[in-house]
């Protein structure tokens, strides 16, 4: 699977027996869900959606996407909540959060009908002047206020620009199969329609026409998307908590909630995760916020939010746990070239061309010094202001009087440069370092960190470190 759960960073807060004791509850929930006997069973069509969907409509979605791509410069997607969040999250994650600004052979896609802002509507209309436009309006009833306003405005825009006959070739309605205001309008006007299934709630509808049409217009491969969803469905059918990451994640969240961690913060270091985080908040907020119960879902995009929310995460009420989405390999690289003037101290991050990394493992506190051990070399470094807080091979590291590097004279050891990072930048820079090194597949045997208690930074910022805050991790 492309998505893997790492729970070892939460183990300081969740004991082994607490997790294993969740198995009976997991098994009961699995049986209730898959038997269709639980509350809300009329809306669990998403369970089998990756394998049980309308193949004829799927083909029409792909055909409509091709017509839109060939006939327009802009696709306006009108919907609110689940009628747009999943599609936008997918487009921005698969393509780019700057999708509309990039050079491409697919239309720009703007999402409207999710606010009552007249300014947003007017500005989007101005973007459409002089360009060919299609509209995909998504609403099961057709009477939700925000989409209804946006659709009335854009329907008039298209009819003024193309005439009534021309407009009907550019309007695509995703709505109820048989009833509702939008369905009646589409039938009377001759718009092509797609179905919002009765047994799939809006927030789960991204793999229906609700999400698939806009995603296909962006150029994403929706056949591959459905295949991946089918593979995931098969992989997560096992109710065993140790082999099913979905159930393990649910169990960890439940245990942490019972321990007083009432807020889950989804964090990521990629801007393309921004709308995924917004969708996460809808999925979990609407699903769990019932009967005065449930975790409060929040999100943060680092490093940006480290300079705002980071202060609260570090020193605020200890009611938060983080789920960190870590993307192993970025889609693109940017090279930072060497220059004589190193005023920003960026050279402190540089690695020899022959010294890249794949893995970081370690334990310890936060630091303003980092020890890295590479094959064939080992380094001991201590901060003169404190005793070292790490161990190597079971023995404490020996401090030096100056805090300089000390390379033991072991047979076969080779002197290599130790990378040192100031503690205030350590989180962001260490991650950049890890990603840069990973590309060259250099094995790091270990790292260790130092810290004064007063310098403890944002808990959970370093992979492999757990301090004060429980952290789960999702790796893509």
mmCIF file of N, CA and C in Angstrom, residues 56-131:
data_model
loop_
_atom_site.group_PDB
_atom_site.id
_atom_site.type_symbol
_atom_site.label_atom_id
_atom_site.label_comp_id
_atom_site.label_asym_id
_atom_site.label_seq_id
_atom_site.Cartn_x
_atom_site.Cartn_y
_atom_site.Cartn_z
ATOM 1 N N UNK A 56 -21.490 2.045 -16.609
ATOM 2 C CA UNK A 56 -21.960 2.847 -17.745
ATOM 3 C C UNK A 56 -21.833 4.341 -17.429
ATOM 4 N N UNK A 57 -22.203 4.732 -16.209
ATOM 5 C CA UNK A 57 -22.047 6.131 -15.841
ATOM 6 C C UNK A 57 -20.567 6.518 -15.767
ATOM 7 N N UNK A 58 -19.741 5.613 -15.301
ATOM 8 C CA UNK A 58 -18.302 5.878 -15.233
ATOM 9 C C UNK A 58 -17.759 6.208 -16.625
ATOM 10 N N UNK A 59 -18.201 5.455 -17.622
ATOM 11 C CA UNK A 59 -17.774 5.731 -19.004
ATOM 12 C C UNK A 59 -18.296 7.095 -19.463
ATOM 13 N N UNK A 60 -19.521 7.456 -19.072
ATOM 14 C CA UNK A 60 -20.060 8.769 -19.434
ATOM 15 C C UNK A 60 -19.283 9.899 -18.759
ATOM 16 N N UNK A 61 -18.842 9.658 -17.531
ATOM 17 C CA UNK A 61 -18.028 10.661 -16.825
ATOM 18 C C UNK A 61 -16.746 10.930 -17.603
ATOM 19 N N UNK A 62 -16.091 9.877 -18.050
ATOM 20 C CA UNK A 62 -14.833 10.058 -18.791
ATOM 21 C C UNK A 62 -15.082 10.759 -20.123
ATOM 22 N N UNK A 63 -16.192 10.409 -20.787
ATOM 23 C CA UNK A 63 -16.517 11.059 -22.061
ATOM 24 C C UNK A 63 -16.832 12.543 -21.855
ATOM 25 N N UNK A 64 -17.584 12.845 -20.801
ATOM 26 C CA UNK A 64 -17.912 14.245 -20.510
ATOM 27 C C UNK A 64 -16.652 15.040 -20.173
ATOM 28 N N UNK A 65 -15.742 14.420 -19.429
ATOM 29 C CA UNK A 65 -14.486 15.090 -19.078
ATOM 30 C C UNK A 65 -13.692 15.444 -20.328
ATOM 31 N N UNK A 66 -13.695 14.543 -21.300
ATOM 32 C CA UNK A 66 -12.972 14.816 -22.547
ATOM 33 C C UNK A 66 -13.625 15.963 -23.322
ATOM 34 N N UNK A 67 -14.950 16.013 -23.325
ATOM 35 C CA UNK A 67 -15.636 17.115 -24.002
ATOM 36 C C UNK A 67 -15.338 18.448 -23.323
ATOM 37 N N UNK A 68 -15.350 18.431 -21.990
ATOM 38 C CA UNK A 68 -15.040 19.657 -21.250
ATOM 39 C C UNK A 68 -13.613 20.109 -21.542
ATOM 40 N N UNK A 69 -12.686 19.177 -21.530
ATOM 41 C CA UNK A 69 -11.281 19.531 -21.780
ATOM 42 C C UNK A 69 -11.074 20.110 -23.173
ATOM 43 N N UNK A 70 -11.846 19.621 -24.128
ATOM 44 C CA UNK A 70 -11.651 20.084 -25.510
ATOM 45 C C UNK A 70 -12.436 21.353 -25.841
ATOM 46 N N UNK A 71 -13.418 21.703 -24.999
ATOM 47 C CA UNK A 71 -14.290 22.816 -25.369
ATOM 48 C C UNK A 71 -14.206 24.031 -24.450
ATOM 49 N N UNK A 72 -13.476 23.933 -23.351
ATOM 50 C CA UNK A 72 -13.473 25.089 -22.442
ATOM 51 C C UNK A 72 -12.105 25.351 -21.840
ATOM 52 N N UNK A 73 -11.926 26.582 -21.395
ATOM 53 C CA UNK A 73 -10.701 27.014 -20.718
ATOM 54 C C UNK A 73 -10.855 26.952 -19.208
ATOM 55 N N UNK A 74 -12.116 27.041 -18.742
ATOM 56 C CA UNK A 74 -12.401 27.060 -17.308
ATOM 57 C C UNK A 74 -13.578 26.141 -17.010
ATOM 58 N N UNK A 75 -13.431 25.306 -15.988
ATOM 59 C CA UNK A 75 -14.558 24.547 -15.450
ATOM 60 C C UNK A 75 -14.898 25.141 -14.088
ATOM 61 N N UNK A 76 -16.144 25.566 -13.927
ATOM 62 C CA UNK A 76 -16.641 26.045 -12.643
ATOM 63 C C UNK A 76 -17.360 24.887 -11.959
ATOM 64 N N UNK A 77 -16.863 24.473 -10.800
ATOM 65 C CA UNK A 77 -17.497 23.404 -10.024
ATOM 66 C C UNK A 77 -18.248 24.053 -8.875
ATOM 67 N N UNK A 78 -19.562 23.875 -8.864
ATOM 68 C CA UNK A 78 -20.419 24.519 -7.865
ATOM 69 C C UNK A 78 -20.924 23.465 -6.886
ATOM 70 N N UNK A 79 -20.564 23.614 -5.612
ATOM 71 C CA UNK A 79 -20.999 22.673 -4.587
ATOM 72 C C UNK A 79 -20.427 23.092 -3.247
ATOM 73 N N UNK A 80 -20.943 22.514 -2.189
ATOM 74 C CA UNK A 80 -20.490 22.861 -0.841
ATOM 75 C C UNK A 80 -20.293 21.581 -0.031
ATOM 76 N N UNK A 81 -19.400 21.638 0.960
ATOM 77 C CA UNK A 81 -19.152 20.470 1.803
ATOM 78 C C UNK A 81 -18.616 19.302 0.996
ATOM 79 N N UNK A 82 -19.251 18.138 1.177
ATOM 80 C CA UNK A 82 -18.806 16.947 0.470
ATOM 81 C C UNK A 82 -18.968 17.029 -1.026
ATOM 82 N N UNK A 83 -19.739 18.007 -1.500
ATOM 83 C CA UNK A 83 -19.930 18.156 -2.940
ATOM 84 C C UNK A 83 -18.758 18.842 -3.626
ATOM 85 N N UNK A 84 -17.780 19.281 -2.838
ATOM 86 C CA UNK A 84 -16.598 19.853 -3.498
ATOM 87 C C UNK A 84 -15.281 19.547 -2.797
ATOM 88 N N UNK A 85 -15.297 19.297 -1.473
ATOM 89 C CA UNK A 85 -14.042 19.175 -0.741
ATOM 90 C C UNK A 85 -13.184 18.018 -1.227
ATOM 91 N N UNK A 86 -13.784 16.842 -1.421
ATOM 92 C CA UNK A 86 -13.007 15.689 -1.867
ATOM 93 C C UNK A 86 -12.389 15.908 -3.227
ATOM 94 N N UNK A 87 -13.175 16.470 -4.161
ATOM 95 C CA UNK A 87 -12.658 16.717 -5.514
ATOM 96 C C UNK A 87 -11.521 17.729 -5.488
ATOM 97 N N UNK A 88 -11.711 18.818 -4.767
ATOM 98 C CA UNK A 88 -10.662 19.833 -4.719
ATOM 99 C C UNK A 88 -9.405 19.288 -4.035
ATOM 100 N N UNK A 89 -9.597 18.538 -2.952
ATOM 101 C CA UNK A 89 -8.454 17.945 -2.260
ATOM 102 C C UNK A 89 -7.673 17.032 -3.198
ATOM 103 N N UNK A 90 -8.387 16.223 -3.974
ATOM 104 C CA UNK A 90 -7.721 15.297 -4.895
ATOM 105 C C UNK A 90 -6.984 16.039 -6.003
ATOM 106 N N UNK A 91 -7.629 17.042 -6.594
ATOM 107 C CA UNK A 91 -6.984 17.800 -7.680
ATOM 108 C C UNK A 91 -5.716 18.476 -7.181
ATOM 109 N N UNK A 92 -5.790 19.111 -6.018
ATOM 110 C CA UNK A 92 -4.632 19.842 -5.522
ATOM 111 C C UNK A 92 -3.543 18.905 -5.020
ATOM 112 N N UNK A 93 -3.917 17.731 -4.505
ATOM 113 C CA UNK A 93 -2.904 16.787 -4.047
ATOM 114 C C UNK A 93 -2.230 16.083 -5.222
ATOM 115 N N UNK A 94 -3.026 15.628 -6.186
ATOM 116 C CA UNK A 94 -2.464 14.888 -7.323
ATOM 117 C C UNK A 94 -1.731 15.829 -8.280
ATOM 118 N N UNK A 95 -2.325 16.962 -8.540
ATOM 119 C CA UNK A 95 -1.747 17.907 -9.505
ATOM 120 C C UNK A 95 -0.888 18.950 -8.794
ATOM 121 N N UNK A 96 -1.543 19.931 -8.174
ATOM 122 C CA UNK A 96 -0.809 20.972 -7.458
ATOM 123 C C UNK A 96 -1.798 21.950 -6.851
ATOM 124 N N UNK A 97 -1.461 22.550 -5.687
ATOM 125 C CA UNK A 97 -2.302 23.633 -5.187
ATOM 126 C C UNK A 97 -2.246 24.859 -6.100
ATOM 127 N N UNK A 98 -1.248 24.890 -6.979
ATOM 128 C CA UNK A 98 -1.124 25.965 -7.974
ATOM 129 C C UNK A 98 -1.609 25.508 -9.343
ATOM 130 N N UNK A 99 -2.489 24.503 -9.347
ATOM 131 C CA UNK A 99 -2.962 23.906 -10.600
ATOM 132 C C UNK A 99 -3.401 24.951 -11.617
ATOM 133 N N UNK A 100 -4.196 25.917 -11.199
ATOM 134 C CA UNK A 100 -4.723 26.907 -12.150
ATOM 135 C C UNK A 100 -3.656 27.828 -12.707
ATOM 136 N N UNK A 101 -2.524 27.923 -12.047
ATOM 137 C CA UNK A 101 -1.465 28.818 -12.501
ATOM 138 C C UNK A 101 -0.416 28.127 -13.372
ATOM 139 N N UNK A 102 -0.474 26.796 -13.422
ATOM 140 C CA UNK A 102 0.545 26.058 -14.157
ATOM 141 C C UNK A 102 0.225 25.988 -15.648
ATOM 142 N N UNK A 103 1.263 25.843 -16.464
ATOM 143 C CA UNK A 103 1.074 25.570 -17.886
ATOM 144 C C UNK A 103 0.581 24.137 -18.022
ATOM 145 N N UNK A 104 -0.501 23.942 -18.788
ATOM 146 C CA UNK A 104 -1.101 22.609 -18.885
ATOM 147 C C UNK A 104 -2.033 22.562 -20.079
ATOM 148 N N UNK A 105 -2.492 21.379 -20.426
ATOM 149 C CA UNK A 105 -3.424 21.235 -21.552
ATOM 150 C C UNK A 105 -4.827 20.884 -21.056
ATOM 151 N N UNK A 106 -5.112 21.190 -19.799
ATOM 152 C CA UNK A 106 -6.435 20.966 -19.215
ATOM 153 C C UNK A 106 -6.990 22.297 -18.704
ATOM 154 N N UNK A 107 -8.316 22.392 -18.545
ATOM 155 C CA UNK A 107 -8.908 23.672 -18.108
ATOM 156 C C UNK A 107 -8.520 24.036 -16.681
ATOM 157 N N UNK A 108 -8.545 25.331 -16.387
ATOM 158 C CA UNK A 108 -8.514 25.771 -14.996
ATOM 159 C C UNK A 108 -9.796 25.289 -14.326
ATOM 160 N N UNK A 109 -9.722 25.035 -13.029
ATOM 161 C CA UNK A 109 -10.898 24.573 -12.280
ATOM 162 C C UNK A 109 -11.071 25.480 -11.071
ATOM 163 N N UNK A 110 -12.229 26.137 -10.979
ATOM 164 C CA UNK A 110 -12.539 26.991 -9.843
ATOM 165 C C UNK A 110 -13.745 26.409 -9.107
ATOM 166 N N UNK A 111 -13.669 26.395 -7.782
ATOM 167 C CA UNK A 111 -14.719 25.821 -6.947
ATOM 168 C C UNK A 111 -15.509 26.952 -6.298
ATOM 169 N N UNK A 112 -16.809 26.994 -6.589
ATOM 170 C CA UNK A 112 -17.691 28.040 -6.076
ATOM 171 C C UNK A 112 -18.902 27.413 -5.389
ATOM 172 N N UNK A 113 -19.765 28.277 -4.863
ATOM 173 C CA UNK A 113 -20.969 27.785 -4.201
ATOM 174 C C UNK A 113 -20.705 27.260 -2.819
ATOM 175 N N UNK A 114 -19.529 27.581 -2.244
ATOM 176 C CA UNK A 114 -19.212 27.123 -0.896
ATOM 177 C C UNK A 114 -19.112 28.279 0.086
ATOM 178 N N UNK A 115 -19.620 29.453 -0.311
ATOM 179 C CA UNK A 115 -19.692 30.597 0.601
ATOM 180 C C UNK A 115 -20.809 31.517 0.097
ATOM 181 N N UNK A 116 -21.092 32.560 0.865
ATOM 182 C CA UNK A 116 -22.082 33.543 0.420
ATOM 183 C C UNK A 116 -21.386 34.860 0.071
ATOM 184 N N UNK A 117 -20.116 34.753 -0.317
ATOM 185 C CA UNK A 117 -19.338 35.952 -0.640
ATOM 186 C C UNK A 117 -19.666 36.448 -2.052
ATOM 187 N N UNK A 118 -20.237 37.644 -2.141
ATOM 188 C CA UNK A 118 -20.491 38.237 -3.457
ATOM 189 C C UNK A 118 -19.189 38.612 -4.141
ATOM 190 N N UNK A 119 -18.180 38.963 -3.361
ATOM 191 C CA UNK A 119 -16.880 39.320 -3.928
ATOM 192 C C UNK A 119 -16.258 38.123 -4.641
ATOM 193 N N UNK A 120 -16.308 36.954 -4.012
ATOM 194 C CA UNK A 120 -15.735 35.752 -4.630
ATOM 195 C C UNK A 120 -16.432 35.424 -5.949
ATOM 196 N N UNK A 121 -17.758 35.557 -5.969
ATOM 197 C CA UNK A 121 -18.506 35.310 -7.201
ATOM 198 C C UNK A 121 -18.123 36.311 -8.293
ATOM 199 N N UNK A 122 -18.071 37.576 -7.935
ATOM 200 C CA UNK A 122 -17.757 38.618 -8.916
ATOM 201 C C UNK A 122 -16.348 38.451 -9.467
ATOM 202 N N UNK A 123 -15.412 38.136 -8.603
ATOM 203 C CA UNK A 123 -14.026 37.971 -9.061
ATOM 204 C C UNK A 123 -13.894 36.776 -9.988
ATOM 205 N N UNK A 124 -14.597 35.687 -9.694
ATOM 206 C CA UNK A 124 -14.531 34.509 -10.569
ATOM 207 C C UNK A 124 -15.209 34.795 -11.905
ATOM 208 N N UNK A 125 -16.313 35.516 -11.879
ATOM 209 C CA UNK A 125 -16.945 35.916 -13.140
ATOM 210 C C UNK A 125 -15.990 36.731 -14.003
ATOM 211 N N UNK A 126 -15.222 37.614 -13.377
ATOM 212 C CA UNK A 126 -14.280 38.437 -14.143
ATOM 213 C C UNK A 126 -13.189 37.582 -14.777
ATOM 214 N N UNK A 127 -12.820 36.488 -14.116
ATOM 215 C CA UNK A 127 -11.815 35.585 -14.682
ATOM 216 C C UNK A 127 -12.346 34.864 -15.921
ATOM 217 N N UNK A 128 -13.670 34.738 -16.009
ATOM 218 C CA UNK A 128 -14.284 34.006 -17.114
ATOM 219 C C UNK A 128 -14.498 34.865 -18.363
ATOM 220 N N UNK A 129 -14.345 36.170 -18.227
ATOM 221 C CA UNK A 129 -14.550 37.049 -19.381
ATOM 222 C C UNK A 129 -13.544 36.734 -20.485
ATOM 223 N N UNK A 130 -14.082 36.534 -21.707
ATOM 224 C CA UNK A 130 -13.219 36.256 -22.851
ATOM 225 C C UNK A 130 -12.695 34.841 -22.912
ATOM 226 N N UNK A 131 -13.196 33.964 -22.051
ATOM 227 C CA UNK A 131 -12.730 32.572 -22.037
ATOM 228 C C UNK A 131 -13.936 31.638 -22.135
#
